[in-house]
JSON list of C-alpha atoms in Angstrom, two decimals:
[
{"chain": "A", "resi": 26, "resn": "MET", "atom": "CA", "xyz": [-180.09, 146.41, -31.82]},
{"chain": "A", "resi": 27, "resn": "THR", "atom": "CA", "xyz": [-181.54, 144.18, -34.50]},
{"chain": "A", "resi": 28, "resn": "LYS", "atom": "CA", "xyz": [-179.76, 141.34, -36.29]},
{"chain": "A", "resi": 29, "resn": "SER", "atom": "CA", "xyz": [-179.05, 143.47, -39.36]},
{"chain": "A", "resi": 30, "resn": "TYR", "atom": "CA", "xyz": [-177.57, 146.25, -37.25]},
{"chain": "A", "resi": 31, "resn": "LEU", "atom": "CA", "xyz": [-175.49, 143.69, -35.36]},
{"chain": "A", "resi": 32, "resn": "VAL", "atom": "CA", "xyz": [-174.19, 142.38, -38.70]},
{"chain": "A", "resi": 33, "resn": "GLU", "atom": "CA", "xyz": [-173.36, 145.94, -39.79]},
{"chain": "A", "resi": 34, "resn": "THR", "atom": "CA", "xyz": [-171.47, 146.72, -36.56]},
{"chain": "A", "resi": 35, "resn": "ILE", "atom": "CA", "xyz": [-169.40, 143.53, -36.77]},
{"chain": "A", "resi": 36, "resn": "THR", "atom": "CA", "xyz": [-168.62, 144.02, -40.47]},
{"chain": "A", "resi": 37, "resn": "GLN", "atom": "CA", "xyz": [-167.26, 147.48, -39.74]},
{"chain": "A", "resi": 38, "resn": "SER", "atom": "CA", "xyz": [-165.07, 146.35, -36.87]},
{"chain": "A", "resi": 39, "resn": "MET", "atom": "CA", "xyz": [-163.47, 143.40, -38.71]},
{"chain": "A", "resi": 40, "resn": "TYR", "atom": "CA", "xyz": [-161.16, 143.41, -41.69]},
{"chain": "A", "resi": 41, "resn": "GLY", "atom": "CA", "xyz": [-161.55, 141.20, -44.71]},
{"chain": "A", "resi": 42, "resn": "HIS", "atom": "CA", "xyz": [-165.15, 140.03, -44.35]},
{"chain": "A", "resi": 43, "resn": "THR", "atom": "CA", "xyz": [-168.11, 141.23, -46.34]},
{"chain": "A", "resi": 44, "resn": "ARG", "atom": "CA", "xyz": [-171.48, 142.03, -44.85]},
{"chain": "A", "resi": 45, "resn": "LYS", "atom": "CA", "xyz": [-172.77, 138.83, -46.46]},
{"chain": "A", "resi": 46, "resn": "ASP", "atom": "CA", "xyz": [-170.02, 136.74, -44.78]},
{"chain": "A", "resi": 47, "resn": "VAL", "atom": "CA", "xyz": [-170.91, 138.10, -41.36]},
{"chain": "A", "resi": 48, "resn": "GLU", "atom": "CA", "xyz": [-174.63, 137.73, -42.00]},
{"chain": "A", "resi": 49, "resn": "ASP", "atom": "CA", "xyz": [-174.16, 134.06, -42.95]},
{"chain": "A", "resi": 50, "resn": "VAL", "atom": "CA", "xyz": [-172.21, 133.44, -39.75]},
{"chain": "A", "resi": 51, "resn": "VAL", "atom": "CA", "xyz": [-174.78, 135.18, -37.53]},
{"chain": "A", "resi": 52, "resn": "ASN", "atom": "CA", "xyz": [-177.60, 133.21, -39.16]},
{"chain": "A", "resi": 53, "resn": "THR", "atom": "CA", "xyz": [-175.69, 129.95, -38.82]},
{"chain": "A", "resi": 54, "resn": "ILE", "atom": "CA", "xyz": [-174.99, 130.63, -35.13]},
{"chain": "A", "resi": 55, "resn": "PHE", "atom": "CA", "xyz": [-178.63, 131.15, -34.22]},
{"chain": "A", "resi": 56, "resn": "ASN", "atom": "CA", "xyz": [-179.93, 128.39, -36.52]},
{"chain": "A", "resi": 57, "resn": "THR", "atom": "CA", "xyz": [-177.45, 125.97, -34.93]},
{"chain": "A", "resi": 58, "resn": "MET", "atom": "CA", "xyz": [-178.55, 127.03, -31.46]},
{"chain": "A", "resi": 59, "resn": "SER", "atom": "CA", "xyz": [-182.27, 126.75, -32.29]},
{"chain": "A", "resi": 60, "resn": "LYS", "atom": "CA", "xyz": [-181.74, 123.29, -33.72]},
{"chain": "A", "resi": 61, "resn": "ALA", "atom": "CA", "xyz": [-179.79, 122.16, -30.64]},
{"chain": "A", "resi": 62, "resn": "LEU", "atom": "CA", "xyz": [-182.56, 123.39, -28.33]},
{"chain": "A", "resi": 63, "resn": "ALA", "atom": "CA", "xyz": [-185.24, 121.74, -30.50]},
{"chain": "A", "resi": 64, "resn": "GLU", "atom": "CA", "xyz": [-183.32, 118.48, -30.11]},
{"chain": "A", "resi": 65, "resn": "GLY", "atom": "CA", "xyz": [-183.35, 118.92, -26.34]},
{"chain": "A", "resi": 66, "resn": "HIS", "atom": "CA", "xyz": [-179.72, 119.90, -25.87]},
{"chain": "A", "resi": 67, "resn": "ARG", "atom": "CA", "xyz": [-178.43, 122.44, -23.43]},
{"chain": "A", "resi": 68, "resn": "ILE", "atom": "CA", "xyz": [-176.21, 125.28, -24.71]},
{"chain": "A", "resi": 69, "resn": "GLU", "atom": "CA", "xyz": [-173.48, 126.94, -22.72]},
{"chain": "A", "resi": 70, "resn": "ILE", "atom": "CA", "xyz": [-171.69, 130.01, -24.06]},
{"chain": "A", "resi": 71, "resn": "ARG", "atom": "CA", "xyz": [-168.87, 131.06, -21.76]},
{"chain": "A", "resi": 72, "resn": "GLY", "atom": "CA", "xyz": [-169.18, 134.68, -20.73]},
{"chain": "A", "resi": 73, "resn": "LEU", "atom": "CA", "xyz": [-172.76, 134.95, -21.98]},
{"chain": "A", "resi": 74, "resn": "GLY", "atom": "CA", "xyz": [-174.86, 132.32, -20.27]},
{"chain": "A", "resi": 75, "resn": "SER", "atom": "CA", "xyz": [-176.67, 129.06, -20.85]},
{"chain": "A", "resi": 76, "resn": "PHE", "atom": "CA", "xyz": [-179.86, 128.01, -22.57]},
{"chain": "A", "resi": 77, "resn": "GLN", "atom": "CA", "xyz": [-181.91, 125.02, -21.61]},
{"chain": "A", "resi": 78, "resn": "ILE", "atom": "CA", "xyz": [-185.35, 123.56, -22.01]},
{"chain": "A", "resi": 79, "resn": "LYS", "atom": "CA", "xyz": [-187.86, 123.53, -19.20]},
{"chain": "A", "resi": 80, "resn": "GLU", "atom": "CA", "xyz": [-190.93, 121.34, -19.19]},
{"chain": "A", "resi": 81, "resn": "ARG", "atom": "CA", "xyz": [-194.18, 123.03, -18.25]},
{"chain": "A", "resi": 82, "resn": "ARG", "atom": "CA", "xyz": [-197.03, 120.85, -17.01]},
{"chain": "A", "resi": 83, "resn": "ALA", "atom": "CA", "xyz": [-200.50, 121.03, -18.52]},
{"chain": "A", "resi": 84, "resn": "ARG", "atom": "CA", "xyz": [-202.77, 123.37, -16.59]},
{"chain": "A", "resi": 85, "resn": "MET", "atom": "CA", "xyz": [-206.11, 125.08, -16.74]},
{"chain": "A", "resi": 86, "resn": "GLY", "atom": "CA", "xyz": [-205.96, 128.67, -17.83]},
{"chain": "A", "resi": 87, "resn": "ARG", "atom": "CA", "xyz": [-208.56, 131.31, -18.41]},
{"chain": "A", "resi": 88, "resn": "ASN", "atom": "CA", "xyz": [-209.20, 133.56, -21.35]},
{"chain": "A", "resi": 89, "resn": "PRO", "atom": "CA", "xyz": [-208.79, 136.96, -19.68]},
{"chain": "A", "resi": 90, "resn": "LYS", "atom": "CA", "xyz": [-211.25, 138.57, -22.09]},
{"chain": "A", "resi": 91, "resn": "THR", "atom": "CA", "xyz": [-214.14, 136.14, -21.82]},
{"chain": "A", "resi": 92, "resn": "GLY", "atom": "CA", "xyz": [-213.38, 134.47, -18.50]},
{"chain": "A", "resi": 93, "resn": "GLU", "atom": "CA", "xyz": [-213.76, 131.12, -20.23]},
{"chain": "A", "resi": 94, "resn": "GLU", "atom": "CA", "xyz": [-211.65, 128.23, -18.90]},
{"chain": "A", "resi": 95, "resn": "VAL", "atom": "CA", "xyz": [-209.22, 126.70, -21.39]},
{"chain": "A", "resi": 96, "resn": "ALA", "atom": "CA", "xyz": [-206.89, 123.72, -21.11]},
{"chain": "A", "resi": 97, "resn": "ILE", "atom": "CA", "xyz": [-203.24, 124.62, -21.65]},
{"chain": "A", "resi": 98, "resn": "PRO", "atom": "CA", "xyz": [-201.35, 121.51, -22.77]},
{"chain": "A", "resi": 99, "resn": "ALA", "atom": "CA", "xyz": [-197.93, 120.50, -21.39]},
{"chain": "A", "resi": 100, "resn": "ARG", "atom": "CA", "xyz": [-195.15, 122.21, -23.30]},
{"chain": "A", "resi": 101, "resn": "LYS", "atom": "CA", "xyz": [-191.45, 122.93, -23.37]},
{"chain": "A", "resi": 102, "resn": "VAL", "atom": "CA", "xyz": [-190.03, 126.41, -23.08]},
{"chain": "A", "resi": 103, "resn": "PRO", "atom": "CA", "xyz": [-186.51, 127.68, -23.74]},
{"chain": "A", "resi": 104, "resn": "TYR", "atom": "CA", "xyz": [-184.91, 129.21, -20.69]},
{"chain": "A", "resi": 105, "resn": "PHE", "atom": "CA", "xyz": [-181.84, 131.45, -20.46]},
{"chain": "A", "resi": 106, "resn": "VAL", "atom": "CA", "xyz": [-179.61, 131.84, -17.43]},
{"chain": "A", "resi": 107, "resn": "VAL", "atom": "CA", "xyz": [-177.24, 134.79, -17.68]},
{"chain": "A", "resi": 108, "resn": "GLY", "atom": "CA", "xyz": [-173.59, 134.03, -16.95]},
{"chain": "A", "resi": 109, "resn": "LYS", "atom": "CA", "xyz": [-171.92, 135.50, -13.88]},
{"chain": "A", "resi": 110, "resn": "GLN", "atom": "CA", "xyz": [-169.56, 137.66, -15.86]},
{"chain": "A", "resi": 111, "resn": "LEU", "atom": "CA", "xyz": [-172.24, 139.18, -18.09]},
{"chain": "A", "resi": 112, "resn": "ARG", "atom": "CA", "xyz": [-174.63, 139.63, -15.17]},
{"chain": "A", "resi": 113, "resn": "ALA", "atom": "CA", "xyz": [-171.97, 141.74, -13.47]},
{"chain": "A", "resi": 114, "resn": "ARG", "atom": "CA", "xyz": [-171.19, 143.66, -16.66]},
{"chain": "A", "resi": 115, "resn": "VAL", "atom": "CA", "xyz": [-174.85, 144.48, -17.29]},
{"chain": "A", "resi": 116, "resn": "ASN", "atom": "CA", "xyz": [-175.28, 145.65, -13.70]},
{"chain": "A", "resi": 117, "resn": "GLN", "atom": "CA", "xyz": [-171.97, 147.54, -13.89]},
{"chain": "A", "resi": 118, "resn": "ASP", "atom": "CA", "xyz": [-170.66, 146.03, -10.69]},
{"chain": "A", "resi": 119, "resn": "GLU", "atom": "CA", "xyz": [-167.53, 147.80, -9.57]},
{"chain": "A", "resi": 120, "resn": "ASP", "atom": "CA", "xyz": [-165.36, 144.72, -9.16]},
{"chain": "A", "resi": 121, "resn": "GLU", "atom": "CA", "xyz": [-165.86, 143.70, -12.78]},
{"chain": "B", "resi": 26, "resn": "MET", "atom": "CA", "xyz": [-175.20, 116.12, -31.85]},
{"chain": "B", "resi": 27, "resn": "SER", "atom": "CA", "xyz": [-177.08, 112.91, -31.26]},
{"chain": "B", "resi": 28, "resn": "ALA", "atom": "CA", "xyz": [-177.03, 112.06, -27.56]},
{"chain": "B", "resi": 29, "resn": "ARG", "atom": "CA", "xyz": [-178.22, 114.75, -25.17]},
{"chain": "B", "resi": 30, "resn": "LYS", "atom": "CA", "xyz": [-175.26, 116.90, -24.40]},
{"chain": "B", "resi": 31, "resn": "THR", "atom": "CA", "xyz": [-174.26, 120.48, -23.86]},
{"chain": "B", "resi": 32, "resn": "MET", "atom": "CA", "xyz": [-173.46, 122.51, -26.96]},
{"chain": "B", "resi": 33, "resn": "THR", "atom": "CA", "xyz": [-170.58, 124.93, -26.52]},
{"chain": "B", "resi": 34, "resn": "LYS", "atom": "CA", "xyz": [-169.01, 127.70, -28.57]},
{"chain": "B", "resi": 35, "resn": "ALA", "atom": "CA", "xyz": [-166.63, 125.12, -30.08]},
{"chain": "B", "resi": 36, "resn": "ASP", "atom": "CA", "xyz": [-169.60, 123.22, -31.54]},
{"chain": "B", "resi": 37, "resn": "ILE", "atom": "CA", "xyz": [-170.98, 126.44, -33.01]},
{"chain": "B", "resi": 38, "resn": "VAL", "atom": "CA", "xyz": [-167.59, 127.27, -34.58]},
{"chain": "B", "resi": 39, "resn": "GLU", "atom": "CA", "xyz": [-167.55, 123.76, -36.07]},
{"chain": "B", "resi": 40, "resn": "ALA", "atom": "CA", "xyz": [-171.04, 124.27, -37.54]},
{"chain": "B", "resi": 41, "resn": "VAL", "atom": "CA", "xyz": [-170.01, 127.61, -39.06]},
{"chain": "B", "resi": 42, "resn": "TYR", "atom": "CA", "xyz": [-166.84, 126.07, -40.48]},
{"chain": "B", "resi": 43, "resn": "GLU", "atom": "CA", "xyz": [-168.59, 123.03, -41.94]},
{"chain": "B", "resi": 44, "resn": "SER", "atom": "CA", "xyz": [-171.83, 124.47, -43.23]},
{"chain": "B", "resi": 45, "resn": "LEU", "atom": "CA", "xyz": [-170.54, 127.71, -44.74]},
{"chain": "B", "resi": 46, "resn": "GLY", "atom": "CA", "xyz": [-167.34, 126.50, -46.32]},
{"chain": "B", "resi": 47, "resn": "GLY", "atom": "CA", "xyz": [-165.84, 129.91, -47.04]},
{"chain": "B", "resi": 48, "resn": "PHE", "atom": "CA", "xyz": [-163.85, 130.30, -43.81]},
{"chain": "B", "resi": 49, "resn": "SER", "atom": "CA", "xyz": [-160.88, 128.61, -42.19]},
{"chain": "B", "resi": 50, "resn": "LYS", "atom": "CA", "xyz": [-161.37, 127.20, -38.69]},
{"chain": "B", "resi": 51, "resn": "LYS", "atom": "CA", "xyz": [-159.49, 130.18, -37.28]},
{"chain": "B", "resi": 52, "resn": "GLU", "atom": "CA", "xyz": [-161.63, 132.69, -39.17]},
{"chain": "B", "resi": 53, "resn": "SER", "atom": "CA", "xyz": [-164.81, 130.90, -38.13]},
{"chain": "B", "resi": 54, "resn": "ALA", "atom": "CA", "xyz": [-163.73, 131.07, -34.49]},
{"chain": "B", "resi": 55, "resn": "GLU", "atom": "CA", "xyz": [-162.82, 134.76, -34.79]},
{"chain": "B", "resi": 56, "resn": "ILE", "atom": "CA", "xyz": [-166.15, 135.80, -36.29]},
{"chain": "B", "resi": 57, "resn": "VAL", "atom": "CA", "xyz": [-168.18, 133.70, -33.83]},
{"chain": "B", "resi": 58, "resn": "GLU", "atom": "CA", "xyz": [-166.20, 135.26, -30.97]},
{"chain": "B", "resi": 59, "resn": "MET", "atom": "CA", "xyz": [-166.83, 138.72, -32.41]},
{"chain": "B", "resi": 60, "resn": "VAL", "atom": "CA", "xyz": [-170.58, 138.08, -32.67]},
{"chain": "B", "resi": 61, "resn": "PHE", "atom": "CA", "xyz": [-170.88, 137.13, -28.99]},
{"chain": "B", "resi": 62, "resn": "GLU", "atom": "CA", "xyz": [-168.55, 139.93, -27.88]},
{"chain": "B", "resi": 63, "resn": "THR", "atom": "CA", "xyz": [-170.59, 142.54, -29.78]},
{"chain": "B", "resi": 64, "resn": "ILE", "atom": "CA", "xyz": [-173.79, 141.18, -28.25]},
{"chain": "B", "resi": 65, "resn": "LYS", "atom": "CA", "xyz": [-172.29, 141.40, -24.74]},
{"chain": "B", "resi": 66, "resn": "GLU", "atom": "CA", "xyz": [-170.98, 144.93, -25.26]},
{"chain": "B", "resi": 67, "resn": "THR", "atom": "CA", "xyz": [-174.36, 146.09, -26.54]},
{"chain": "B", "resi": 68, "resn": "LEU", "atom": "CA", "xyz": [-176.19, 144.58, -23.57]},
{"chain": "B", "resi": 69, "resn": "GLU", "atom": "CA", "xyz": [-173.64, 146.06, -21.19]},
{"chain": "B", "resi": 70, "resn": "GLN", "atom": "CA", "xyz": [-174.60, 149.49, -22.51]},
{"chain": "B", "resi": 71, "resn": "GLY", "atom": "CA", "xyz": [-178.20, 148.74, -21.59]},
{"chain": "B", "resi": 72, "resn": "GLU", "atom": "CA", "xyz": [-179.35, 148.28, -25.15]},
{"chain": "B", "resi": 73, "resn": "LYS", "atom": "CA", "xyz": [-181.47, 145.29, -26.19]},
{"chain": "B", "resi": 74, "resn": "ILE", "atom": "CA", "xyz": [-180.60, 142.73, -28.86]},
{"chain": "B", "resi": 75, "resn": "LYS", "atom": "CA", "xyz": [-183.32, 141.46, -31.17]},
{"chain": "B", "resi": 76, "resn": "ILE", "atom": "CA", "xyz": [-182.60, 138.32, -33.16]},
{"chain": "B", "resi": 77, "resn": "SER", "atom": "CA", "xyz": [-185.61, 137.57, -35.34]},
{"chain": "B", "resi": 78, "resn": "GLY", "atom": "CA", "xyz": [-186.51, 133.88, -35.27]},
{"chain": "B", "resi": 79, "resn": "PHE", "atom": "CA", "xyz": [-184.58, 133.33, -32.04]},
{"chain": "B", "resi": 80, "resn": "GLY", "atom": "CA", "xyz": [-185.53, 135.89, -29.43]},
{"chain": "B", "resi": 81, "resn": "ASN", "atom": "CA", "xyz": [-184.81, 139.17, -27.69]},
{"chain": "B", "resi": 82, "resn": "PHE", "atom": "CA", "xyz": [-182.26, 139.89, -24.97]},
{"chain": "B", "resi": 83, "resn": "VAL", "atom": "CA", "xyz": [-183.51, 142.78, -22.89]},
{"chain": "B", "resi": 84, "resn": "VAL", "atom": "CA", "xyz": [-181.83, 144.69, -20.07]},
{"chain": "B", "resi": 85, "resn": "ARG", "atom": "CA", "xyz": [-184.35, 145.64, -17.42]},
{"chain": "B", "resi": 86, "resn": "GLN", "atom": "CA", "xyz": [-184.00, 148.13, -14.61]},
{"chain": "B", "resi": 87, "resn": "LYS", "atom": "CA", "xyz": [-185.19, 146.76, -11.27]},
{"chain": "B", "resi": 88, "resn": "LYS", "atom": "CA", "xyz": [-186.17, 149.12, -8.48]},
{"chain": "B", "resi": 89, "resn": "GLU", "atom": "CA", "xyz": [-184.93, 148.86, -4.93]},
{"chain": "B", "resi": 90, "resn": "ARG", "atom": "CA", "xyz": [-187.10, 146.56, -2.85]},
{"chain": "B", "resi": 91, "resn": "THR", "atom": "CA", "xyz": [-187.17, 144.93, 0.55]},
{"chain": "B", "resi": 92, "resn": "GLY", "atom": "CA", "xyz": [-186.48, 141.26, 0.61]},
{"chain": "B", "resi": 93, "resn": "ARG", "atom": "CA", "xyz": [-186.10, 138.72, 3.34]},
{"chain": "B", "resi": 94, "resn": "ASN", "atom": "CA", "xyz": [-183.43, 136.17, 4.04]},
{"chain": "B", "resi": 95, "resn": "PRO", "atom": "CA", "xyz": [-185.52, 133.00, 3.83]},
{"chain": "B", "resi": 96, "resn": "GLN", "atom": "CA", "xyz": [-183.28, 131.22, 6.32]},
{"chain": "B", "resi": 97, "resn": "THR", "atom": "CA", "xyz": [-183.14, 133.82, 9.08]},
{"chain": "B", "resi": 98, "resn": "GLY", "atom": "CA", "xyz": [-186.27, 135.85, 8.31]},
{"chain": "B", "resi": 99, "resn": "GLU", "atom": "CA", "xyz": [-184.13, 138.97, 8.48]},
{"chain": "B", "resi": 100, "resn": "GLU", "atom": "CA", "xyz": [-185.25, 141.91, 6.34]},
{"chain": "B", "resi": 101, "resn": "ILE", "atom": "CA", "xyz": [-182.76, 143.15, 3.80]},
{"chain": "B", "resi": 102, "resn": "THR", "atom": "CA", "xyz": [-182.79, 145.89, 1.22]},
{"chain": "B", "resi": 103, "resn": "ILE", "atom": "CA", "xyz": [-182.20, 144.73, -2.33]},
{"chain": "B", "resi": 104, "resn": "ALA", "atom": "CA", "xyz": [-180.44, 147.51, -4.18]},
{"chain": "B", "resi": 105, "resn": "PRO", "atom": "CA", "xyz": [-181.72, 148.76, -7.54]},
{"chain": "B", "resi": 106, "resn": "ARG", "atom": "CA", "xyz": [-180.05, 146.79, -10.30]},
{"chain": "B", "resi": 107, "resn": "ARG", "atom": "CA", "xyz": [-180.04, 145.99, -13.97]},
{"chain": "B", "resi": 108, "resn": "VAL", "atom": "CA", "xyz": [-180.83, 142.44, -15.05]},
{"chain": "B", "resi": 109, "resn": "LEU", "atom": "CA", "xyz": [-180.72, 140.67, -18.37]},
{"chain": "B", "resi": 110, "resn": "THR", "atom": "CA", "xyz": [-183.74, 138.70, -19.55]},
{"chain": "B", "resi": 111, "resn": "PHE", "atom": "CA", "xyz": [-184.28, 136.57, -22.64]},
{"chain": "B", "resi": 112, "resn": "LYS", "atom": "CA", "xyz": [-187.65, 136.40, -24.36]},
{"chain": "B", "resi": 113, "resn": "PRO", "atom": "CA", "xyz": [-187.75, 133.54, -26.88]},
{"chain": "B", "resi": 114, "resn": "SER", "atom": "CA", "xyz": [-189.45, 134.21, -30.20]},
{"chain": "B", "resi": 115, "resn": "GLN", "atom": "CA", "xyz": [-192.61, 132.36, -31.20]},
{"chain": "B", "resi": 116, "resn": "VAL", "atom": "CA", "xyz": [-190.61, 130.68, -33.98]},
{"chain": "B", "resi": 117, "resn": "LEU", "atom": "CA", "xyz": [-188.16, 129.22, -31.43]},
{"chain": "B", "resi": 118, "resn": "LYS", "atom": "CA", "xyz": [-190.97, 128.17, -29.07]},
{"chain": "B", "resi": 119, "resn": "ASN", "atom": "CA", "xyz": [-192.72, 126.39, -31.94]},
{"chain": "B", "resi": 120, "resn": "ALA", "atom": "CA", "xyz": [-189.50, 124.68, -33.05]},
{"chain": "B", "resi": 121, "resn": "ILE", "atom": "CA", "xyz": [-188.98, 123.33, -29.53]},
{"chain": "B", "resi": 122, "resn": "ASN", "atom": "CA", "xyz": [-192.51, 121.94, -29.32]},
{"chain": "B", "resi": 123, "resn": "GLY", "atom": "CA", "xyz": [-192.61, 120.75, -32.93]}
]
């Protein structure tokens, strides 16, 4: 499901909001989250999971095509941990 | 948010309320809630969610495999299961390292 389809689905299941309203909200949600992560904050959405930043050390890598060694600089990567409730729902655990 | 802290749904509702202007606090909270609920329901059905500029949430089917209890060394069978993974978009990765 893409963002536009998500917007469409939500618009149809809510009264009183236009597609544009919902689209603005969805964009604001993910822009706000991206900005928070870029600033180094952690994000925790109850029932969904949490996002945080992990630091990766610099290392030597290899170009798999040419076999040439290349230096990979230290970098930060966003990391998502699925919440307990959603993990169970996705796996369709019986006690959920 | 200035100091390093954890952003929650309440902060997101606040951002929606303040930056969009067209909604009451209650409406902002309702739509934000609906967005996350729709995402969860979609993932629960095994379907992926693609948010351009942010990333993709993908449900993956894992096969049964044999694992080992690292404390006792005992072999155990890990049942087949479905797991949720998040693959950040290049745009998000760049923003974080920018």
